[in-house]
Short mmCIF file of C-alpha atoms in Angstrom, two decimals:
data_model
loop_
_atom_site.label_atom_id
_atom_site.label_comp_id
_atom_site.label_asym_id
_atom_site.label_seq_id
_atom_site.Cartn_x
_atom_site.Cartn_y
_atom_site.Cartn_z
CA MET D 1 29.58 -41.85 51.51
CA ASN D 2 30.90 -40.60 54.64
CA THR D 3 31.71 -44.26 55.82
CA PHE D 4 33.42 -44.96 52.33
CA THR D 5 35.56 -41.88 52.76
CA ILE D 6 36.63 -42.68 56.37
CA ILE D 7 37.45 -46.33 55.53
CA SER D 8 39.20 -45.59 52.32
CA LEU D 9 41.41 -42.84 54.24
CA ILE D 10 42.34 -45.33 56.77
CA VAL D 11 43.30 -48.03 54.42
CA LEU D 12 45.43 -45.74 52.27
CA PHE D 13 47.20 -44.70 55.42
CA ILE D 14 47.85 -48.31 56.66
CA ILE D 15 48.93 -49.33 53.03
CA ALA D 16 51.44 -46.41 52.89
CA LEU D 17 52.95 -47.24 56.28
CA TRP D 18 53.36 -50.92 54.96
CA PHE D 19 55.09 -49.77 51.98
CA ALA D 20 57.45 -47.34 53.65
CA TRP D 21 58.46 -49.84 56.26
CA ARG D 22 59.09 -52.45 53.53
CA TYR D 23 61.30 -49.97 51.70
CA PHE D 24 63.25 -48.98 54.56
CA ASP D 25 63.66 -52.38 55.79
CA LEU D 26 65.11 -53.64 52.15
CA ARG D 27 67.69 -50.47 52.51
CA ARG D 28 68.55 -51.59 55.76
CA HIS D 29 69.33 -55.19 54.78
CA LEU D 30 71.42 -53.93 51.67
CA ASP D 31 73.45 -51.66 53.70
CA GLN D 32 74.41 -54.05 56.26
CA TYR D 33 75.24 -56.61 53.66
CA ALA D 34 77.47 -54.11 51.94
CA ASN D 35 79.22 -53.07 55.09
CA LEU D 36 79.85 -56.78 55.57
CA ILE D 37 81.51 -57.02 52.05
CA ARG D 38 83.89 -53.96 52.95
CA GLN D 39 85.22 -55.28 56.20
CA GLN D 40 85.67 -58.88 54.98
CA ASN D 41 88.16 -58.79 52.19
CA ASP D 42 88.47 -62.39 52.00
CA LEU D 43 84.71 -63.10 52.01
CA HIS D 44 84.08 -65.42 49.14
CA ILE D 45 80.95 -64.56 47.29
CA ASP D 46 79.32 -67.31 45.29
CA ALA D 47 78.49 -65.93 41.95
CA LYS D 48 74.88 -67.75 41.77
CA GLU D 49 74.23 -66.32 45.26
CA LEU D 50 74.95 -63.02 43.96
CA GLN D 51 72.86 -63.49 41.04
CA ASN D 52 69.78 -64.87 43.02
CA LEU D 53 70.38 -61.96 45.60
CA SER D 54 70.22 -59.52 42.35
CA SER D 55 67.32 -61.43 41.13
CA ALA D 56 65.56 -61.09 44.44
CA VAL D 57 66.22 -57.42 44.74
CA THR D 58 65.00 -56.90 41.12
CA SER D 59 61.69 -58.56 42.00
CA LEU D 60 61.25 -56.69 44.98
CA ILE D 61 61.77 -53.58 43.28
CA ALA D 62 59.45 -54.19 40.79
CA SER D 63 56.85 -55.49 43.13
CA PHE D 64 57.21 -52.33 44.88
CA ASN D 65 56.90 -50.30 41.94
CA MET D 66 53.62 -52.23 40.89
CA ARG D 67 52.12 -51.59 44.42
CA HIS D 68 53.20 -48.08 44.54
CA SER D 69 51.46 -47.42 41.07
CA THR D 70 48.13 -49.19 42.61
CA LEU D 71 48.46 -46.94 45.42
CA ASP D 72 48.67 -43.87 43.25
CA GLU D 73 45.68 -45.24 41.38
CA GLU D 74 43.49 -45.70 44.48
CA ARG D 75 44.77 -42.38 45.74
CA ALA D 76 43.57 -40.57 42.41
CA ARG D 77 40.15 -42.49 42.42
CA LEU D 78 39.40 -41.39 46.11
CA ALA D 79 40.60 -37.93 45.20
CA THR D 80 38.07 -37.79 42.39
CA VAL D 81 35.28 -39.25 44.89
CA LEU D 82 36.25 -36.48 47.55
CA ASP D 83 36.25 -33.83 44.65
CA GLN D 84 32.66 -34.83 43.39
CA ILE D 85 30.69 -35.45 46.62
CA THR D 86 28.71 -32.85 48.07
CA ASP D 87 29.70 -33.16 51.65
CA GLY D 88 32.72 -31.18 52.80
CA VAL D 89 35.71 -33.28 54.05
CA LEU D 90 38.54 -31.66 56.05
CA ILE D 91 41.46 -33.46 57.61
CA ALA D 92 43.20 -31.49 60.32
CA ASP D 93 46.65 -32.16 62.25
CA GLU D 94 47.12 -32.18 66.15
CA GLN D 95 47.25 -28.01 66.18
CA GLY D 96 43.86 -28.18 64.08
CA LEU D 97 45.57 -26.73 60.95
CA ILE D 98 43.92 -27.91 57.78
CA GLN D 99 46.00 -30.43 55.51
CA PHE D 100 43.46 -31.41 53.46
CA ALA D 101 39.99 -29.96 52.10
CA ASN D 102 37.71 -30.94 49.26
CA PRO D 103 36.19 -28.44 47.11
CA ALA D 104 32.67 -28.93 48.70
CA ALA D 105 34.25 -27.97 52.19
CA GLY D 106 35.53 -24.57 50.52
CA LYS D 107 32.09 -23.95 49.13
CA LEU D 108 30.45 -24.72 52.38
CA PHE D 109 32.36 -22.29 54.33
CA GLN D 110 32.80 -19.88 51.63
CA THR D 111 36.86 -19.84 51.40
CA SER D 112 38.71 -20.45 48.60
CA ASN D 113 42.07 -21.87 50.23
CA PRO D 114 41.64 -23.33 53.58
CA LEU D 115 45.14 -25.07 53.39
CA ASN D 116 47.47 -24.60 56.27
CA ARG D 117 44.87 -22.43 57.90
CA SER D 118 43.01 -23.16 61.43
CA ILE D 119 39.80 -24.81 61.89
CA ALA D 120 38.70 -21.87 63.72
CA GLU D 121 39.74 -19.46 60.97
CA VAL D 122 37.92 -21.81 58.25
CA VAL D 123 34.60 -22.83 59.93
CA ARG D 124 34.10 -19.54 61.88
CA ASN D 125 31.56 -20.90 64.25
CA HIS D 126 32.44 -21.32 67.96
CA GLN D 127 30.11 -24.48 68.21
CA LEU D 128 31.89 -26.17 65.43
CA VAL D 129 35.27 -25.29 67.13
CA GLU D 130 34.12 -26.53 70.32
CA ALA D 131 33.11 -30.00 68.65
CA TRP D 132 36.36 -30.37 67.34
CA ARG D 133 38.09 -29.51 70.58
CA ARG D 134 35.91 -32.02 72.47
CA SER D 135 37.06 -34.65 70.01
CA GLN D 136 40.70 -34.02 70.69
CA GLN D 137 40.12 -34.12 74.38
CA THR D 138 38.01 -37.31 74.35
CA ARG D 139 39.31 -38.85 71.20
CA LYS D 140 35.82 -39.80 70.38
CA MET D 141 33.58 -38.70 67.50
CA GLN D 142 31.57 -35.55 68.17
CA SER D 143 28.74 -34.05 66.23
CA GLU D 144 27.29 -30.72 65.96
CA SER D 145 24.37 -29.02 64.10
CA ILE D 146 24.09 -25.03 63.57
CA GLU D 147 21.95 -22.68 61.83
CA VAL D 148 23.93 -19.94 59.87
CA PRO D 149 21.39 -17.08 60.09
CA THR D 150 23.08 -14.73 57.60
CA ARG D 151 22.97 -17.44 54.81
CA HIS D 152 19.72 -19.25 55.77
CA GLN D 153 21.86 -22.41 55.89
CA PHE D 154 21.66 -25.46 58.18
CA LEU D 155 25.24 -27.38 58.72
CA GLN D 156 26.05 -30.39 60.55
CA LEU D 157 29.51 -31.14 61.70
CA VAL D 158 30.96 -34.60 62.40
CA VAL D 159 34.61 -34.83 63.96
CA ILE D 160 36.16 -38.24 63.85
CA PRO D 161 39.68 -38.57 65.69
CA ASP D 162 42.34 -40.54 63.85
CA LYS D 163 43.67 -43.63 65.69
CA HIS D 164 47.05 -43.64 64.34
CA THR D 165 47.91 -39.81 64.66
CA SER D 166 46.56 -36.91 66.80
CA GLY D 167 44.74 -35.47 63.85
CA SER D 168 41.11 -35.37 62.82
CA LEU D 169 38.69 -35.87 60.05
CA LEU D 170 36.04 -33.49 59.49
CA LEU D 171 32.77 -34.19 57.54
CA VAL D 172 30.43 -31.41 56.80
CA GLN D 173 27.01 -31.76 55.53
CA ASP D 174 24.49 -29.00 54.27
CA LEU D 175 21.00 -30.10 55.78
CA THR D 176 19.30 -26.93 54.40
CA ARG D 177 17.24 -28.76 51.84
CA LEU D 178 16.12 -31.37 54.30
CA ARG D 179 15.18 -29.03 57.05
CA ARG D 180 13.18 -26.79 54.50
CA LEU D 181 11.50 -30.07 53.34
CA GLU D 182 10.69 -30.87 56.62
CA THR D 183 9.22 -27.54 56.92
CA VAL D 184 6.96 -27.69 54.12
CA ARG D 185 5.98 -31.04 55.37
CA ARG D 186 4.92 -29.65 58.78
CA ASP D 187 3.22 -26.59 57.43
CA PHE D 188 1.23 -28.71 54.85
CA VAL D 189 -0.06 -31.00 57.70
CA SER D 190 -1.02 -28.04 59.83
CA ASN D 191 -2.59 -26.06 56.96
CA LEU D 192 -4.82 -29.00 55.70
CA SER D 193 -5.65 -29.64 59.46
CA HIS D 194 -6.88 -25.85 59.57
CA GLU D 195 -8.54 -25.97 56.33
CA LEU D 196 -10.56 -29.34 57.17
CA ARG D 197 -11.45 -27.95 60.58
CA THR D 198 -13.69 -25.05 59.55
CA PRO D 199 -16.00 -26.84 57.17
CA LEU D 200 -16.19 -29.79 59.20
CA ALA D 201 -17.00 -27.85 62.26
CA SER D 202 -19.68 -25.95 60.10
CA LEU D 203 -21.12 -29.15 58.79
CA LYS D 204 -21.34 -30.49 62.65
CA ALA D 205 -23.02 -27.35 63.81
CA LEU D 206 -25.57 -27.30 60.98
CA ALA D 207 -26.24 -31.09 61.49
CA GLU D 208 -26.81 -30.51 65.28
CA THR D 209 -28.97 -27.63 64.67
CA LEU D 210 -31.26 -29.93 62.33
CA GLN D 211 -31.31 -32.51 64.86
CA GLU D 212 -32.57 -30.05 67.71
CA GLY D 213 -35.76 -29.07 65.86
CA ALA D 214 -34.79 -27.22 62.97
CA LEU D 215 -36.21 -29.93 60.71
CA GLU D 216 -39.74 -28.87 61.95
CA ASP D 217 -39.01 -25.33 60.57
CA PRO D 218 -39.10 -26.04 56.57
CA PRO D 219 -37.63 -22.64 55.65
CA ALA D 220 -34.85 -22.96 58.38
CA ALA D 221 -34.24 -26.71 57.30
CA ARG D 222 -33.81 -25.61 53.54
CA ARG D 223 -31.53 -22.94 54.30
CA PHE D 224 -29.31 -25.38 56.49
CA ILE D 225 -29.33 -27.98 53.95
CA ASP D 226 -28.30 -25.52 51.35
CA GLN D 227 -25.51 -24.47 53.49
CA ILE D 228 -24.32 -28.15 54.02
CA HIS D 229 -24.34 -28.72 50.40
CA THR D 230 -21.96 -25.56 49.92
CA GLU D 231 -19.75 -27.00 52.62
CA VAL D 232 -19.86 -30.20 50.90
CA ASP D 233 -18.92 -28.92 47.65
CA ALA D 234 -15.84 -27.02 49.31
CA LEU D 235 -14.61 -30.17 50.82
CA THR D 236 -15.27 -31.93 47.42
CA GLN D 237 -13.08 -29.31 45.66
CA MET D 238 -10.27 -29.51 48.23
CA VAL D 239 -10.04 -33.30 47.86
CA THR D 240 -10.09 -32.98 44.22
CA GLU D 241 -7.51 -30.57 43.96
CA LEU D 242 -5.23 -32.43 46.57
CA LEU D 243 -5.48 -35.59 44.50
CA GLU D 244 -4.57 -33.44 41.39
CA LEU D 245 -1.46 -32.02 42.78
CA SER D 246 -0.61 -35.35 44.06
CA ARG D 247 -0.85 -37.20 40.70
CA ILE D 248 1.15 -34.03 39.29
CA GLU D 249 3.90 -33.96 42.10
CA SER D 250 4.28 -38.07 41.64
CA GLY D 251 4.86 -37.61 37.77
CA ARG D 252 1.65 -39.25 36.98
CA LEU D 253 0.47 -36.18 35.04
CA SER D 254 -0.15 -37.14 31.39
CA LEU D 255 -0.24 -34.09 28.97
CA ASP D 256 -2.10 -34.37 25.65
CA LEU D 257 0.11 -31.86 23.79
CA GLU D 258 -0.70 -30.16 20.32
CA PRO D 259 0.35 -26.78 18.74
CA VAL D 260 -2.01 -24.03 19.71
CA ALA D 261 -1.63 -20.19 19.10
CA ALA D 262 -1.17 -18.17 22.05
CA HIS D 263 -4.11 -15.51 21.51
CA ASP D 264 -6.63 -18.74 21.36
CA LEU D 265 -5.56 -19.77 24.73
CA LEU D 266 -6.11 -16.16 26.05
CA ASN D 267 -9.27 -15.84 24.30
CA SER D 268 -10.80 -19.00 25.60
CA ALA D 269 -9.94 -18.30 29.12
CA SER D 270 -11.06 -14.79 29.07
CA LYS D 271 -14.47 -16.01 27.56
CA ARG D 272 -14.85 -18.44 30.39
CA MET D 273 -14.15 -15.69 33.08
CA GLN D 274 -15.76 -12.57 31.42
CA LEU D 275 -19.05 -12.95 33.08
CA GLN D 276 -17.67 -13.23 36.52
CA ALA D 277 -15.47 -9.93 35.82
CA GLU D 278 -18.60 -8.23 34.77
CA ARG D 279 -20.40 -9.18 37.87
CA ALA D 280 -17.54 -7.78 39.99
CA GLY D 281 -17.29 -4.28 37.79
CA ILE D 282 -14.08 -5.20 36.50
CA THR D 283 -12.78 -4.75 33.07
CA LEU D 284 -11.10 -7.87 31.45
CA ARG D 285 -9.43 -7.59 28.18
CA VAL D 286 -6.71 -9.33 26.05
CA GLU D 287 -3.69 -7.95 24.49
CA TYR D 288 -1.17 -9.87 22.43
CA VAL D 289 1.57 -9.25 20.05
CA ASP D 290 0.97 -10.40 16.34
CA ASP D 291 2.61 -13.25 14.54
CA LEU D 292 3.38 -15.14 17.93
CA PRO D 293 4.81 -18.75 17.39
CA LYS D 294 2.65 -21.50 18.45
CA ILE D 295 3.19 -23.46 21.58
CA ARG D 296 2.86 -27.35 22.02
CA ILE D 297 0.43 -27.81 25.00
CA ASP D 298 -2.45 -29.38 26.74
CA SER D 299 -4.88 -26.85 26.05
CA GLN D 300 -7.18 -27.95 28.93
CA ARG D 301 -4.46 -28.01 31.13
CA LEU D 302 -2.91 -24.77 30.65
CA GLU D 303 -6.27 -23.07 30.27
CA GLN D 304 -6.81 -24.14 33.88
CA VAL D 305 -3.78 -22.13 34.88
CA VAL D 306 -4.95 -19.15 32.87
CA VAL D 307 -8.36 -19.27 34.54
CA ASN D 308 -7.21 -19.51 37.81
CA LEU D 309 -4.86 -16.72 37.55
CA ILE D 310 -8.01 -14.53 36.17
CA HIS D 311 -10.02 -15.90 39.25
CA ASN D 312 -7.60 -14.58 41.73
CA ALA D 313 -7.06 -11.39 39.83
CA VAL D 314 -10.82 -10.51 39.81
CA LYS D 315 -11.37 -11.51 43.43
CA PHE D 316 -8.77 -9.28 44.59
CA THR D 317 -9.36 -6.23 42.40
CA ARG D 318 -11.69 -3.74 43.58
CA PRO D 319 -14.76 -2.68 41.41
CA GLY D 320 -13.86 -0.29 38.78
CA GLY D 321 -10.43 -1.84 38.33
CA GLU D 322 -8.93 -4.03 35.36
CA VAL D 323 -7.28 -7.35 34.67
CA VAL D 324 -5.33 -7.51 31.27
CA LEU D 325 -4.19 -10.79 29.84
CA LEU D 326 -0.84 -10.26 27.74
CA ALA D 327 1.21 -12.38 25.51
CA GLY D 328 4.65 -11.68 23.87
CA SER D 329 7.86 -13.42 22.59
CA ASP D 330 10.69 -14.02 24.91
CA TYR D 331 13.68 -15.86 23.30
CA GLY D 332 12.34 -19.01 22.23
CA PHE D 333 9.48 -18.57 24.66
CA VAL D 334 6.17 -17.23 24.72
CA ARG D 335 5.83 -15.33 27.90
CA PHE D 336 2.04 -14.78 29.05
CA ALA D 337 1.11 -12.43 32.10
CA VAL D 338 -2.29 -11.86 34.00
CA ARG D 339 -1.76 -8.08 35.14
CA ASP D 340 -4.41 -6.56 37.67
CA THR D 341 -4.89 -3.19 39.64
CA GLY D 342 -6.01 -5.30 42.68
CA VAL D 343 -4.80 -4.86 46.21
CA GLY D 344 -1.14 -6.33 45.54
CA ILE D 345 1.02 -8.57 47.73
CA PRO D 346 3.41 -7.79 50.29
CA ALA D 347 7.16 -8.09 48.92
CA ASP D 348 8.00 -10.65 51.70
CA GLU D 349 5.00 -12.89 50.69
CA VAL D 350 5.51 -13.10 46.95
CA THR D 351 7.83 -16.11 46.88
CA ARG D 352 5.81 -18.15 49.06
CA ILE D 353 2.39 -17.92 47.05
CA PHE D 354 3.28 -20.96 45.22
CA GLU D 355 3.42 -22.82 48.27
CA ARG D 356 0.32 -25.50 49.12
CA PHE D 357 -2.40 -23.77 51.09
CA TYR D 358 -0.31 -20.67 51.58
CA ARG D 359 -2.27 -17.25 51.98
CA VAL D 360 -1.21 -13.75 52.60
CA ASP D 361 -3.67 -13.35 55.48
CA LYS D 362 -3.52 -9.49 55.43
CA SER D 363 -5.14 -8.98 52.29
CA ARG D 364 -5.85 -12.25 50.78
CA THR D 365 -9.23 -13.35 52.45
CA GLY D 366 -12.11 -15.23 51.33
CA SER D 367 -12.98 -18.53 49.46
CA GLY D 368 -10.81 -20.74 47.99
CA THR D 369 -8.35 -23.97 48.89
CA GLY D 370 -5.17 -22.36 48.72
CA LEU D 371 -3.99 -25.20 46.05
CA GLY D 372 -4.67 -23.27 42.87
CA LEU D 373 -1.32 -21.54 42.53
CA SER D 374 0.51 -24.63 43.47
CA ILE D 375 -1.34 -26.54 40.88
CA ALA D 376 -0.70 -23.96 38.49
CA LYS D 377 3.36 -23.86 39.08
CA HIS D 378 3.22 -27.84 38.52
CA ILE D 379 1.32 -27.50 35.25
CA VAL D 380 3.44 -24.85 33.89
CA GLU D 381 6.55 -26.75 34.90
CA ALA D 382 5.42 -29.87 33.40
CA HIS D 383 5.29 -27.92 29.92
CA ALA D 384 9.13 -27.06 30.57
CA GLY D 385 8.08 -23.53 31.56
CA LYS D 386 8.37 -21.21 34.59
CA ILE D 387 5.96 -19.21 36.67
CA TRP D 388 6.39 -16.10 38.82
CA ALA D 389 5.13 -12.96 40.35
CA GLU D 390 5.89 -9.38 40.61
CA SER D 391 3.67 -6.98 42.95
CA ILE D 392 3.58 -3.97 44.67
CA GLU D 393 1.10 -3.74 47.74
CA GLY D 394 -1.85 -1.47 47.04
CA GLU D 395 -1.06 -0.87 43.49
CA GLY D 396 -1.79 -4.48 42.01
CA SER D 397 -0.04 -7.77 40.89
CA THR D 398 1.27 -9.36 37.56
CA PHE D 399 1.67 -13.14 37.15
CA PHE D 400 3.93 -14.35 34.54
CA PHE D 401 4.52 -17.69 33.12
CA THR D 402 6.62 -18.83 29.96
CA ILE D 403 6.16 -21.56 27.50
CA PRO D 404 8.58 -22.91 24.98
CA SER D 405 7.62 -21.95 21.27
CA ALA D 406 6.69 -25.19 19.24
CA ASN D 407 9.22 -24.44 16.73
CA VAL D 408 12.14 -24.40 19.40
#
């Protein structure tokens, strides 16, 4: 898109110069001919020659008007493209005053009217201004990338000098999303390596212990083999959840939708987790509003979400605490909630808990792969819903998710 913009601007500039030259050349010839007629009273003008000249002028004017109309259409088309692209485009003159700016540029630099203002005033960043100055001095393309900490934004500026004038074309790209995706990818590889290293190291240690003589001690060998089974089960669960997450994120998740009552979903999940809650000394109960509309869901998938939320609530709630499952109406949606009286989540960690392998190290210790909430998020979104969490550290957490009602 950037290359197209540059080429289009150069072509339009050349066409405009050509039309201007043709127009003024025609005017010059007509003026010379008129002066010649005025100076020579005895000049004999053949009527046919005058008619030919009139026809030529008329044809030239028609051609000029047609080309001018075509140029206007191309200019309008280019303006539409520049208005729609997400990259910012600025054109500055020799003094650095902005002569053109598309809407994206104003949005990226948070200014409503950049025209006739200096580059320094619009971009408000010394690194970007220096890139423009280098381009003005060397008359070569310059590129500069910066981070705007106050907006958590990454911008890249490309300055291209105009070969025909002393002005410049400035292209601005928002790389924030690409940087965020790169960070997520890097964190995923790092976290996966960390998660795999612990069980693999344990398996290696157990195998070496058995090789060094523990096999001759049947009780000890039995304990080691049981531990190996535990580690293998953990690895199997992690691989299974990774495959499930991969299938969901790639759009290959198939849902078997059917109308289901909201309280049936909560009661079914509650029954599955009741024994675990009792063993942990935690009260688990269900509350819901009467006459809730039914929801079209894949019961097995969405029950997996509720069970995962209950499991986390029970795991991080002290004995004597309480976990409550709730359901209510919410403007065409049914809103579910899992509320606990547990340890809570720090405020700066709440927005990240749905990331793959992410754990709140200060309070969220224990077993698990760190993939459950990420899978839950994708399953809810596959049902056209939304999931989020609210928490006060030390007082408990509430996980919400919404599902469209079946009659919407």
